[in-house]
Short mmCIF file of C-alpha atoms in Angstrom, two decimals:
data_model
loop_
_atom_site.label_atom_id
_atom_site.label_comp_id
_atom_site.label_asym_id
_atom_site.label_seq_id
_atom_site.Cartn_x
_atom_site.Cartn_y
_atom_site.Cartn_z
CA UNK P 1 0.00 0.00 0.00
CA UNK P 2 2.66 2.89 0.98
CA UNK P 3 4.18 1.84 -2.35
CA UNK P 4 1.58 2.65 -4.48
CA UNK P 5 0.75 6.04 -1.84
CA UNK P 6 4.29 6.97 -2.67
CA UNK P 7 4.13 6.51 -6.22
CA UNK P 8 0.50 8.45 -6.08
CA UNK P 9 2.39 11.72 -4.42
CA UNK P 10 5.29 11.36 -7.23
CA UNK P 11 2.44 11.53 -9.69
CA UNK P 12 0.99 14.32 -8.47
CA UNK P 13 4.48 16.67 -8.54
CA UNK P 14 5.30 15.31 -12.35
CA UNK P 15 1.06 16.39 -13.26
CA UNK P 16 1.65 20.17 -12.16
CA UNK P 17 5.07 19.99 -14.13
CA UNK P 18 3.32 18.30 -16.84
CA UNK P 19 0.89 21.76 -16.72
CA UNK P 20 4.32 23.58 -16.21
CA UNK P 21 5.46 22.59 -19.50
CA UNK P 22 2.42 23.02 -21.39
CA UNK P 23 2.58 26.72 -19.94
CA UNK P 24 5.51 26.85 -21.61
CA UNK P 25 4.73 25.56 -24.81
CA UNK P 26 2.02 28.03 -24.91
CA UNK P 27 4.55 30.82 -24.13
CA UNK P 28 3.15 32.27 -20.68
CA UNK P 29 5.65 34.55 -19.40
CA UNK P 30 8.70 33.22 -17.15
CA UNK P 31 7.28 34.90 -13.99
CA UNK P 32 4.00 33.79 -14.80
CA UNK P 33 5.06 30.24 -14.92
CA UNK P 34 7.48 30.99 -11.82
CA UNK P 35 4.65 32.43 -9.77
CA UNK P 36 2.41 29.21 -10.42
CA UNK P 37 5.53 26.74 -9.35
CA UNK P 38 5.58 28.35 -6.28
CA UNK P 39 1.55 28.77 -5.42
CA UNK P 40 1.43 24.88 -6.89
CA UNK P 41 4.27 23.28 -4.69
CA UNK P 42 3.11 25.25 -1.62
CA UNK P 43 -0.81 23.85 -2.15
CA UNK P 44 0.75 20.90 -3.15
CA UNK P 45 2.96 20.58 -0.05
CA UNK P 46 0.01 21.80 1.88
CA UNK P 47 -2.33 18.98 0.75
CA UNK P 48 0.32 16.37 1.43
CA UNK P 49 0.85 17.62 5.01
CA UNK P 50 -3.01 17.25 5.78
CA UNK P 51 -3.11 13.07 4.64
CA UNK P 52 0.56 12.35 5.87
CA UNK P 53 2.92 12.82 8.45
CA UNK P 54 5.49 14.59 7.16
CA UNK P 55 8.65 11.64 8.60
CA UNK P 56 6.10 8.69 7.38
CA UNK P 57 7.85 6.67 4.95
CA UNK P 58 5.66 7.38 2.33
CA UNK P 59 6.92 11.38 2.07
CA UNK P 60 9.97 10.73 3.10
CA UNK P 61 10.79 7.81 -0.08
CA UNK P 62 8.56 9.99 -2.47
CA UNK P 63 10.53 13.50 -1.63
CA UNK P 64 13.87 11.69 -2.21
CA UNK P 65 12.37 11.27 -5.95
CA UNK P 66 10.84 14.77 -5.65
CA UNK P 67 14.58 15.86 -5.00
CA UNK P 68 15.96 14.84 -8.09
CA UNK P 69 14.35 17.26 -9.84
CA UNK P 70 14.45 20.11 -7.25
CA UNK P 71 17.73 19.14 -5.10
CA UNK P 72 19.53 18.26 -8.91
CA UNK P 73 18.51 21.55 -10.38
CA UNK P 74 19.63 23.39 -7.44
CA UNK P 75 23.33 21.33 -8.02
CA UNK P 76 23.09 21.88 -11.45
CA UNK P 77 23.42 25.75 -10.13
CA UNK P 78 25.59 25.07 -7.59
CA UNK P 79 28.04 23.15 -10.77
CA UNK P 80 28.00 26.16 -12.30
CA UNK P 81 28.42 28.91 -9.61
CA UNK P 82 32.48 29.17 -8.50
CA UNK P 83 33.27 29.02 -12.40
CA UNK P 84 31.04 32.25 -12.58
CA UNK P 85 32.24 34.00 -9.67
CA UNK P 86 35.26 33.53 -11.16
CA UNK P 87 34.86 34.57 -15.07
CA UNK P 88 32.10 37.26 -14.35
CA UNK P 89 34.82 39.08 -12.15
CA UNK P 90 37.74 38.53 -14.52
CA UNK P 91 35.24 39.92 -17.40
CA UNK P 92 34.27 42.80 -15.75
CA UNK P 93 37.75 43.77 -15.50
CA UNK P 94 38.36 43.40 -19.10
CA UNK P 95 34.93 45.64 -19.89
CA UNK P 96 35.96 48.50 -17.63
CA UNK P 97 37.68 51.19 -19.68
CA UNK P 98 39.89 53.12 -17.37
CA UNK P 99 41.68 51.32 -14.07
CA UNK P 100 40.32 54.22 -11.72
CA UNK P 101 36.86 52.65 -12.40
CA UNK P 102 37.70 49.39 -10.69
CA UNK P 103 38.09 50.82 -7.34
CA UNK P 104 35.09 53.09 -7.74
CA UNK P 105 32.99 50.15 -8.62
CA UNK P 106 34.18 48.39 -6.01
CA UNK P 107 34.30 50.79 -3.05
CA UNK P 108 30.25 51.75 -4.04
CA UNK P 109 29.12 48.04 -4.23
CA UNK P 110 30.78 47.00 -1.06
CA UNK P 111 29.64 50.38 1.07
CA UNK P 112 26.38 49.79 0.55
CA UNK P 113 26.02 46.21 1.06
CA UNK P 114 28.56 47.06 4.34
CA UNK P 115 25.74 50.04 5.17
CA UNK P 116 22.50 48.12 4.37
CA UNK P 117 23.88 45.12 6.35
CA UNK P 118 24.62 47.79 9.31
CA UNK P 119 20.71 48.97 8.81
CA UNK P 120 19.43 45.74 8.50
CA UNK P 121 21.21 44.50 11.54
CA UNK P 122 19.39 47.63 13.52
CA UNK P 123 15.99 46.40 12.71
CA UNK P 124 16.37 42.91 13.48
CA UNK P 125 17.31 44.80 16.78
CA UNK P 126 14.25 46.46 16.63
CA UNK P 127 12.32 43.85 15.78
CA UNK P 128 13.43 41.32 18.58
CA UNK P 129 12.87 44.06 20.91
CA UNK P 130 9.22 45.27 19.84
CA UNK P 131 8.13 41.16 19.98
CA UNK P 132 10.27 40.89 23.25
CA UNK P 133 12.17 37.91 22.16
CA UNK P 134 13.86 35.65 24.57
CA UNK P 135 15.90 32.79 24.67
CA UNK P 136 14.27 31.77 27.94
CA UNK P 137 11.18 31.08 25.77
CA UNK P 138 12.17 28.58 23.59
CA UNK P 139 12.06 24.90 25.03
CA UNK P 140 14.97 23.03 24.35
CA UNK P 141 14.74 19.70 22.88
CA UNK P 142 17.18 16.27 22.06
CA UNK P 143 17.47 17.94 18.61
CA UNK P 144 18.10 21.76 19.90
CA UNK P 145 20.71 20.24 22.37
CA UNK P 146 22.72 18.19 19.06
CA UNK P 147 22.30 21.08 16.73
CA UNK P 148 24.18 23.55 19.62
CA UNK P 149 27.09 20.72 20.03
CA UNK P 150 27.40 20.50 17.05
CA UNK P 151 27.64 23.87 16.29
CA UNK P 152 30.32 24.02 19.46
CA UNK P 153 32.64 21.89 18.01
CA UNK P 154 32.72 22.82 14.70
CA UNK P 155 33.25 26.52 15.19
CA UNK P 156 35.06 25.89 17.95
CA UNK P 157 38.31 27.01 15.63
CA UNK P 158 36.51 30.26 14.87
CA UNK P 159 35.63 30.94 18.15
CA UNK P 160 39.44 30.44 19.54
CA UNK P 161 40.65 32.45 16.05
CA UNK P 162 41.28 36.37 16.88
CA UNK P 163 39.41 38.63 14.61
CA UNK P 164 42.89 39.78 12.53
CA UNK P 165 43.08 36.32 12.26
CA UNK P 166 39.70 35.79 11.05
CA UNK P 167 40.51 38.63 8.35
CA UNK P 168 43.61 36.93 7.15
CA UNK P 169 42.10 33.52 6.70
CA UNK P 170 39.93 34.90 4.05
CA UNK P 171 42.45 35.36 1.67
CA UNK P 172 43.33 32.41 -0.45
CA UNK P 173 46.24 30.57 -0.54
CA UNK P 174 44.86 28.12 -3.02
CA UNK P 175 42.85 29.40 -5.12
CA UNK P 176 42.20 26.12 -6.72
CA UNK P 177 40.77 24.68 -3.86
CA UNK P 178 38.66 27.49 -3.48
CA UNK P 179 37.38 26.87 -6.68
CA UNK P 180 36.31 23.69 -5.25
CA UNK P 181 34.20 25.40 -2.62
CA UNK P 182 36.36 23.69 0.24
CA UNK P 183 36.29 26.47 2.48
CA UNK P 184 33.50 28.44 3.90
CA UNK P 185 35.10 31.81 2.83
CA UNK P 186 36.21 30.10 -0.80
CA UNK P 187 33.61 32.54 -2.31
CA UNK P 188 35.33 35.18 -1.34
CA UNK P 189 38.61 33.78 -2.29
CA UNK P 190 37.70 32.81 -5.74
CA UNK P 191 36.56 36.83 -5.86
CA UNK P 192 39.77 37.94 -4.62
CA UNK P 193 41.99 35.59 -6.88
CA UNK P 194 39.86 36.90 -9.81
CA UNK P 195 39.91 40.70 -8.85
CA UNK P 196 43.74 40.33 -8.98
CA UNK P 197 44.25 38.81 -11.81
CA UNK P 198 42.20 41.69 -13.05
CA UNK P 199 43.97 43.80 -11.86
CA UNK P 200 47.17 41.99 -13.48
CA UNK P 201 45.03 42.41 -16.39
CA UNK P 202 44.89 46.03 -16.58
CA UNK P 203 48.38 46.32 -16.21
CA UNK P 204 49.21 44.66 -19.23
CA UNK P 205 47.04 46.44 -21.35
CA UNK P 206 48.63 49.81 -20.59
CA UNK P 207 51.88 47.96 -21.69
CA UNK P 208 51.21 44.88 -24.43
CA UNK P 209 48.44 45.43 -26.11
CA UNK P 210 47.95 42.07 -27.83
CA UNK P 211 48.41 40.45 -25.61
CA UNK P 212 45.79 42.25 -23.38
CA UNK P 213 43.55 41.73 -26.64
CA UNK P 214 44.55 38.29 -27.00
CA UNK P 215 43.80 37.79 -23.31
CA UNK P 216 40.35 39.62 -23.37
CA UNK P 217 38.67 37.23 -26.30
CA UNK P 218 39.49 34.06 -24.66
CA UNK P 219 37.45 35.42 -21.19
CA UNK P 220 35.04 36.48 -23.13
CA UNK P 221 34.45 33.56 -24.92
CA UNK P 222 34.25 31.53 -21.72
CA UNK P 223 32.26 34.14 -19.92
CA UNK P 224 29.81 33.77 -23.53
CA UNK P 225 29.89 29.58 -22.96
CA UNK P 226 29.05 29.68 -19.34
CA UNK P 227 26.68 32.04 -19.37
CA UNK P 228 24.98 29.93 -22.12
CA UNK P 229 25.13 26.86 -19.83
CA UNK P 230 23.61 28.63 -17.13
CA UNK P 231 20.70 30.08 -19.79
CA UNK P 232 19.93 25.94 -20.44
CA UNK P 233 19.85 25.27 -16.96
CA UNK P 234 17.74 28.40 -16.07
CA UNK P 235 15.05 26.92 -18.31
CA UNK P 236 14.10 24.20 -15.84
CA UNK P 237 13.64 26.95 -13.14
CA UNK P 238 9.67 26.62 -12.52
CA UNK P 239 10.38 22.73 -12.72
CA UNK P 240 13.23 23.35 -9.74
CA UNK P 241 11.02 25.62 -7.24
CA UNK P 242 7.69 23.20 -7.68
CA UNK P 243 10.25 20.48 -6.58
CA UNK P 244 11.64 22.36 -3.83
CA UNK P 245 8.66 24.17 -2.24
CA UNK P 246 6.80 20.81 -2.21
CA UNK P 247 9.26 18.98 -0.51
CA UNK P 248 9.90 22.31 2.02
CA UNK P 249 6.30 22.64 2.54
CA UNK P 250 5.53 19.08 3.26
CA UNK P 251 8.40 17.91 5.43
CA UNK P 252 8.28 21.03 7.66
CA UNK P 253 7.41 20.89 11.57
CA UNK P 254 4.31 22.59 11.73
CA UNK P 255 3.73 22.14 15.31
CA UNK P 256 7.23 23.58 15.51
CA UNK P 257 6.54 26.37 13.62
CA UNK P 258 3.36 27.19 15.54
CA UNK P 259 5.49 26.78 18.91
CA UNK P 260 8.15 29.37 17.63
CA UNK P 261 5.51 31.62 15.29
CA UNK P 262 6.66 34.44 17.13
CA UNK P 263 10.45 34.00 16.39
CA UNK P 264 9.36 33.75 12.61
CA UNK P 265 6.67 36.46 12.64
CA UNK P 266 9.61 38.45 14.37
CA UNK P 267 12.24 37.40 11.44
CA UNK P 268 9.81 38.31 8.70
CA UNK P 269 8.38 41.43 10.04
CA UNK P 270 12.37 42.32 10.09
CA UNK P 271 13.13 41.11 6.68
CA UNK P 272 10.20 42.97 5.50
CA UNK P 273 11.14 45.93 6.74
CA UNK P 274 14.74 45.49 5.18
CA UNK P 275 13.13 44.85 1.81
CA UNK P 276 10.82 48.29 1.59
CA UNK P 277 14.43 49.94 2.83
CA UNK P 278 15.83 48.70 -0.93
CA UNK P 279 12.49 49.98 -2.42
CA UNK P 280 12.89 53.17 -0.75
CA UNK P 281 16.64 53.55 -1.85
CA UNK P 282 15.43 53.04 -5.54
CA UNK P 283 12.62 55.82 -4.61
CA UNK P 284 14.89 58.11 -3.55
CA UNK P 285 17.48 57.44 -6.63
CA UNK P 286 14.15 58.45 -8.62
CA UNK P 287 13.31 54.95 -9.75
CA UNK P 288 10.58 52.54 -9.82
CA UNK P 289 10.21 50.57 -6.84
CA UNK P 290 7.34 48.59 -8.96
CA UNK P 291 9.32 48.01 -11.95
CA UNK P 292 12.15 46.53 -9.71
CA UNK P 293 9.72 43.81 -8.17
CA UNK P 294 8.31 43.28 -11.68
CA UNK P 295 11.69 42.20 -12.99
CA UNK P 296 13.22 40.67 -9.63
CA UNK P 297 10.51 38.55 -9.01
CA UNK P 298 11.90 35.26 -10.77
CA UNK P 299 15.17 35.60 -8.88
CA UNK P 300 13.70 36.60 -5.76
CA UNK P 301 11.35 33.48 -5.91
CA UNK P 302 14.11 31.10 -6.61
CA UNK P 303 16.14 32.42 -3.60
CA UNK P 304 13.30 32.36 -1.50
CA UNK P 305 12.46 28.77 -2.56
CA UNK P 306 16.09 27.34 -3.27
CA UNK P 307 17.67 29.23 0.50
CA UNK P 308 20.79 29.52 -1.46
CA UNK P 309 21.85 32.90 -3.26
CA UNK P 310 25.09 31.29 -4.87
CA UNK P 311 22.74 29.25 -6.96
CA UNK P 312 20.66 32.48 -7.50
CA UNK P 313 24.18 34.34 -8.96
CA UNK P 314 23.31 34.03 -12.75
CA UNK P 315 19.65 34.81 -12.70
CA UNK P 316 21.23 37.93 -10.32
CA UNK P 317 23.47 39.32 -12.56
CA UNK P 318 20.67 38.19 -15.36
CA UNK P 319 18.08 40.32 -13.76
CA UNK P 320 20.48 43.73 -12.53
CA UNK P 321 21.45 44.05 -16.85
CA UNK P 322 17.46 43.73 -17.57
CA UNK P 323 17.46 46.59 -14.87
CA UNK P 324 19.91 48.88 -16.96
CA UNK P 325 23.09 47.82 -14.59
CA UNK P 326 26.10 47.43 -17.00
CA UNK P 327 27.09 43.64 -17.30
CA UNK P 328 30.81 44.73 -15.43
CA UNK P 329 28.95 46.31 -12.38
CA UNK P 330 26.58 43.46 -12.43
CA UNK P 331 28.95 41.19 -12.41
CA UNK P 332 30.58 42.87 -9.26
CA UNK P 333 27.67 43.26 -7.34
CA UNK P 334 26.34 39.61 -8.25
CA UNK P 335 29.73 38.43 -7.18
CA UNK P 336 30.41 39.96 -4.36
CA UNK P 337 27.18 40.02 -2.49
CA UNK P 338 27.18 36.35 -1.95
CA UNK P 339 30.05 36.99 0.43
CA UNK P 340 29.91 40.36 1.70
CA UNK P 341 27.37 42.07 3.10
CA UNK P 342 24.19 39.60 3.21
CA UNK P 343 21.76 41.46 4.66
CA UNK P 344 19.05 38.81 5.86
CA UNK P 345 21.95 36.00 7.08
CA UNK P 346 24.63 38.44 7.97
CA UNK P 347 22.74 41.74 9.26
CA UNK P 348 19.39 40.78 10.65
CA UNK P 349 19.23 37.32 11.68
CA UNK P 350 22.51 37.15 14.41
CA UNK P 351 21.43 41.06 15.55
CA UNK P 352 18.16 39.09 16.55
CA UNK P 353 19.81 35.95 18.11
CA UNK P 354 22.29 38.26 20.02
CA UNK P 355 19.31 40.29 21.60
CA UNK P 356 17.69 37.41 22.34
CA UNK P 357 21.07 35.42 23.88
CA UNK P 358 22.18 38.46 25.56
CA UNK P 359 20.37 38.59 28.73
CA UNK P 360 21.34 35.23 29.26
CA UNK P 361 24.99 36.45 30.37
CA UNK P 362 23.41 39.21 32.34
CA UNK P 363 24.12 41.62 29.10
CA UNK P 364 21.40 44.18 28.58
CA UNK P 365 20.95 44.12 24.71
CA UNK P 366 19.49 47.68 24.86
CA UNK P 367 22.20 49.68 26.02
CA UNK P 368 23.95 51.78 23.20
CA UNK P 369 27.05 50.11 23.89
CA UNK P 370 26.51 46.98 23.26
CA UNK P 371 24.01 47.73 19.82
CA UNK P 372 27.07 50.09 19.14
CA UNK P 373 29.04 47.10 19.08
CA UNK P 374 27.31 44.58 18.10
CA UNK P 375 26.64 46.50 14.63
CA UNK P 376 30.13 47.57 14.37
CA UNK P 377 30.77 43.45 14.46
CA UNK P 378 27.91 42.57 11.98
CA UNK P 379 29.53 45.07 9.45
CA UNK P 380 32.73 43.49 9.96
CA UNK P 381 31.53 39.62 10.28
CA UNK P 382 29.27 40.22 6.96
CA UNK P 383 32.45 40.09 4.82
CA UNK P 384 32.99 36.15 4.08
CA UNK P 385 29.57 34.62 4.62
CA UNK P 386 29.07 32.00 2.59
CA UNK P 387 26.20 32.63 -0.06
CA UNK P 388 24.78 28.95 0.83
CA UNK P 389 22.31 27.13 2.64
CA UNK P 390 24.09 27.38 6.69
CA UNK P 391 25.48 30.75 5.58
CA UNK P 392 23.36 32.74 8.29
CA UNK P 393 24.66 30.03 11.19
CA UNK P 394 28.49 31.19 10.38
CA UNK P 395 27.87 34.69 10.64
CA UNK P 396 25.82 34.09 13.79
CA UNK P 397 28.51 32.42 14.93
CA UNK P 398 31.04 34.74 13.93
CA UNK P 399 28.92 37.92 15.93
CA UNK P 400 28.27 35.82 19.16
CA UNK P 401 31.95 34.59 19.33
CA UNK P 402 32.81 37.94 18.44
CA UNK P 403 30.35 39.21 21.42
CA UNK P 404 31.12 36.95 23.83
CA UNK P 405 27.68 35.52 23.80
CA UNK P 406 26.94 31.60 24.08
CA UNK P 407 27.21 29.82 20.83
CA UNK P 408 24.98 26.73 21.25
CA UNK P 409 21.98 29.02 22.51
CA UNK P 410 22.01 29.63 18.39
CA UNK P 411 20.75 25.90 18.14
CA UNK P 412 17.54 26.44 19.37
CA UNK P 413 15.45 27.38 16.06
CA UNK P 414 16.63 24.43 14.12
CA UNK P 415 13.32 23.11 13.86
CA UNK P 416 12.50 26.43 12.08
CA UNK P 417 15.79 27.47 10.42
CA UNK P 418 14.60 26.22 6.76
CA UNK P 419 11.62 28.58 7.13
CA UNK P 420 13.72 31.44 8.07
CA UNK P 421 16.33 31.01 5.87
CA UNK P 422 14.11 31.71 3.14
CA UNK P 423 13.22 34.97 3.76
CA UNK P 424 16.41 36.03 4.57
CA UNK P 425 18.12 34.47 1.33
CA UNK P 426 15.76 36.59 -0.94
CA UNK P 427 16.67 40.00 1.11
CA UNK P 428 20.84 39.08 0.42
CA UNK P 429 19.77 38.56 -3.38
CA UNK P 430 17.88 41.98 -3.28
CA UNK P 431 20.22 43.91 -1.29
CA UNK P 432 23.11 42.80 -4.36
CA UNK P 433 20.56 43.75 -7.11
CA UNK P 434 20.10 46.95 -5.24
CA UNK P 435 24.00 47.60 -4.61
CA UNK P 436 24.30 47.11 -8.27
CA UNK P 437 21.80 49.61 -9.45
CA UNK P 438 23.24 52.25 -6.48
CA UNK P 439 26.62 52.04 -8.30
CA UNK P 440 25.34 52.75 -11.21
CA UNK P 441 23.33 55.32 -10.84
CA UNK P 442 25.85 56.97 -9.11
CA UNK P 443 28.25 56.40 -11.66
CA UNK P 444 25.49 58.11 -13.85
CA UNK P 445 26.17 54.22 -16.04
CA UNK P 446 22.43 53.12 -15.38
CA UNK P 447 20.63 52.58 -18.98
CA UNK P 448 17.32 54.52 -17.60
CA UNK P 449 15.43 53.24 -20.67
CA UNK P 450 15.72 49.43 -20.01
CA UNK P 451 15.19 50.07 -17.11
CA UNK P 452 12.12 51.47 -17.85
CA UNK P 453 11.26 48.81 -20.78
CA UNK P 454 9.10 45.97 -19.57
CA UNK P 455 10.00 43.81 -22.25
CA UNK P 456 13.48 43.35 -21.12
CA UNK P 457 12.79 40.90 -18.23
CA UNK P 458 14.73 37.61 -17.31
CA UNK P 459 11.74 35.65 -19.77
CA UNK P 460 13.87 36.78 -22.35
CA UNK P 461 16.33 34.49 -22.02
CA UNK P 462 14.70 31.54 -23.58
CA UNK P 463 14.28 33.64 -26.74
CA UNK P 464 18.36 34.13 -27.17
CA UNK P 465 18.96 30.29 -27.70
#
């Protein structure tokens, strides 16, 4: 009988990405076709949650099916990901025109993922103070107790590791193992290894210009190759997030969930709040808030559903060139806000878990010393996060070491983390898209009129094969 159950539940995820495709075939718009993934997999996941348990056999055996098509497309952007930190940096060298540029780029991009990650972490503040958040509250089970062991030992390096020493450690002295994704910080390593090759870059093109030419076709042809594998493997996006938000949906711990709603009302009032701040900075630059949501959506809703904004890097950089961005600033912000500057895993969420942990030691978390502090650490913790599913766990840990606040008390939401995690993944992915449209508007680089032109949206991808 559960075999037949199990095979009835598989059926039911390939019928909605049987309609999926049709949707397709008639040509309904990406977003469109995003949008109904989404609505589907969470009815779907939903429905499944009301006739099983979500650790019976049955929906456990049919979600490890389920996962080949949402788990394998997420890999399939995972595959892809350190090869396009790596290219889109070293091509956006090779696009900039003068050298100065480089640093300007890069100084704008990183200050305002360093000051929206600053803001951010101030209204997760806020917002663990207006719902009164405690760690007292939350009752501490066999599977709390692991996860904060766990999460003991394994940072225990980081803890014992100075903060110069924490810096240093972030720059690569392998760049080919970064390349693996070996460390937690190879992100940023692969950016840094790129960026100086760059730099290398421009330095020969002031001197041998042929060889600077030479040098310049062969990254962009790779940059035109990958970028054409990740346009194949964005196709099977809507296929992906039905996959994942039915298997999210119906193997989350509702009762959990309902025991710690106010932790995650708490986290998404917060990341709420963060995400009208990005509307409001593209208010006050004098742009459309609306037309940004109208072309972020797709990329917004795969982060949200995928919890993992390195996978999310092409359709970022994708979406910030629909949005007028020039494909070298894109490229910068795309690549450097999955390690610097997350504001959902690195800003709000270990601001909320250090007001909550605080009183715990006796610390009031009100008093403008320690918020002083404790943003002053976010900002500096937020560079080196990894853009991944667990990234928001090493920053906390990174700010509570830093604070002297008790590690394992950050164990306590595991039951919820997945649910968390992605809200907060969507808010990094915005706050990049928005760094990237900051710099260039202030450049005075921003292409007004596409980003003005509704026709250039991530959909129109699928038309360039």
């Amino acid at each position: 009988m559960e075999l037949w159950l199990t095979i009835a539940v598989i059926a039911s995820v390939i019928v909605v990405a049987a309609i999926l495709f049709w949707m397709q075939r008639k040509h309904l718009s990406f977003s469109v076709r995003v949008l109904t993934a989404l609505g589907a997999g969470v009815a779907l996941g939903f429905i499944l949650q009301f006739f099983f348990d979500p650790e019976s056999s049955v929906i456990v055996n049919a979600m490890e099916w389920v996962g080949i098509m949402g788990t394998g497309y997420v890999r399939l952007l995972q595959m892809i990901m350190m090869p396009l930190v790596f290219i889109a940096i070293l091509t956006a060298f090779t696009r900039i025109k003068a050298a100065k540029d480089v640093g300007k780029i890069s100084g704008l991009v990183i200050g305002m993922l360093i000051v929206t990650t600053i803001v951010a972490g101030a209204v997760g503040l806020t917002s663990a103070s207006v719902f009164n958040l405690s760690a007292d509250d939350i009752q501490v089970g066999s599977a709390e107790e692991e996860r904060g062991a766990s999460m003991e030992e394994r940072y225990a390096n980081i803890e014992a590791d100075s903060l110069p020493q924490q810096i240093v450690q972030l720059i690569p002295t392998n760049p080919f193992q970064d390349l693996t994704g070996a460390r937690a910080t190879s992100t940023l390593g692969v950016v840094i290894f790129a960026a100086f090759l760059g730099i290398a870059y421009l330095g020969v093109r002031r001197k041998e210009t042929e060889a600077a030419e030479m040098f310049e076709k062969i990254t962009g042809a790779i940059f035109s190759v990958i970028m054409r594998v990740v346009t194949l493997i964005l196709r099977l996006t809507p296929y992906g997030v039905l996959a994942i938000m039915t298997s999210t949906v119906a193997t989350s711990d509702l009762g959990a969930v309902t025991t710690l709603g106010t932790f995650v009302i708490a986290s998404y009032v917060a990341l709420g709040v963060v995400f009208i701040i990005h509307l409001l900075i593209l208010l006050f630059m004098g742009l459309s808030p609306i037309q940004y949501l109208k072309k972020a959506f797709p990329v917004l809703a795969f982060a949200f559903t995928s919890r993992t904004s390195a996978a999310a890097l092409p359709m970022n950089i994708q979406t910030q060139k629909k949005l007028g961005v020039p494909e070298g600033t894109a490229n910068f912000a795309g690549s450097f806000g999955l390690s610097i500057g997350q504001n959902g895993c690195a800003g709000v969420y270990p601001a909320m878990l250090a007001f909550m942990i605080a009183p715990t030691v006796g610390q009031n978390p009100l008093e403008p010393g320690f918020i002083a502090m404790l943003l002053a650490v976010i900002a500096i913790s937020s560079f080196g996060v990894a853009g991944v599913g667990g990234g928001a766990t090493f920053a906390a840990i990174l700010v509570l070491s830093a604070m002297d606040l008790p590690i394992a008390l950050a164990g306590l939401l595991i039951s919820i983390e997945p649910l968390i995690d992605m809200g907060r993944t969507a808010v990094n992915v915005s706050g990049s898209m928005v760094a990237g449209i900051f710099t260039s508007k202030v450049k005075k680089d921003l292409n007004h009129d596409d980003y003005r032109n509704d026709e250039l949206r991530i959909d129109g991808m699928e038309s360039n094969s």
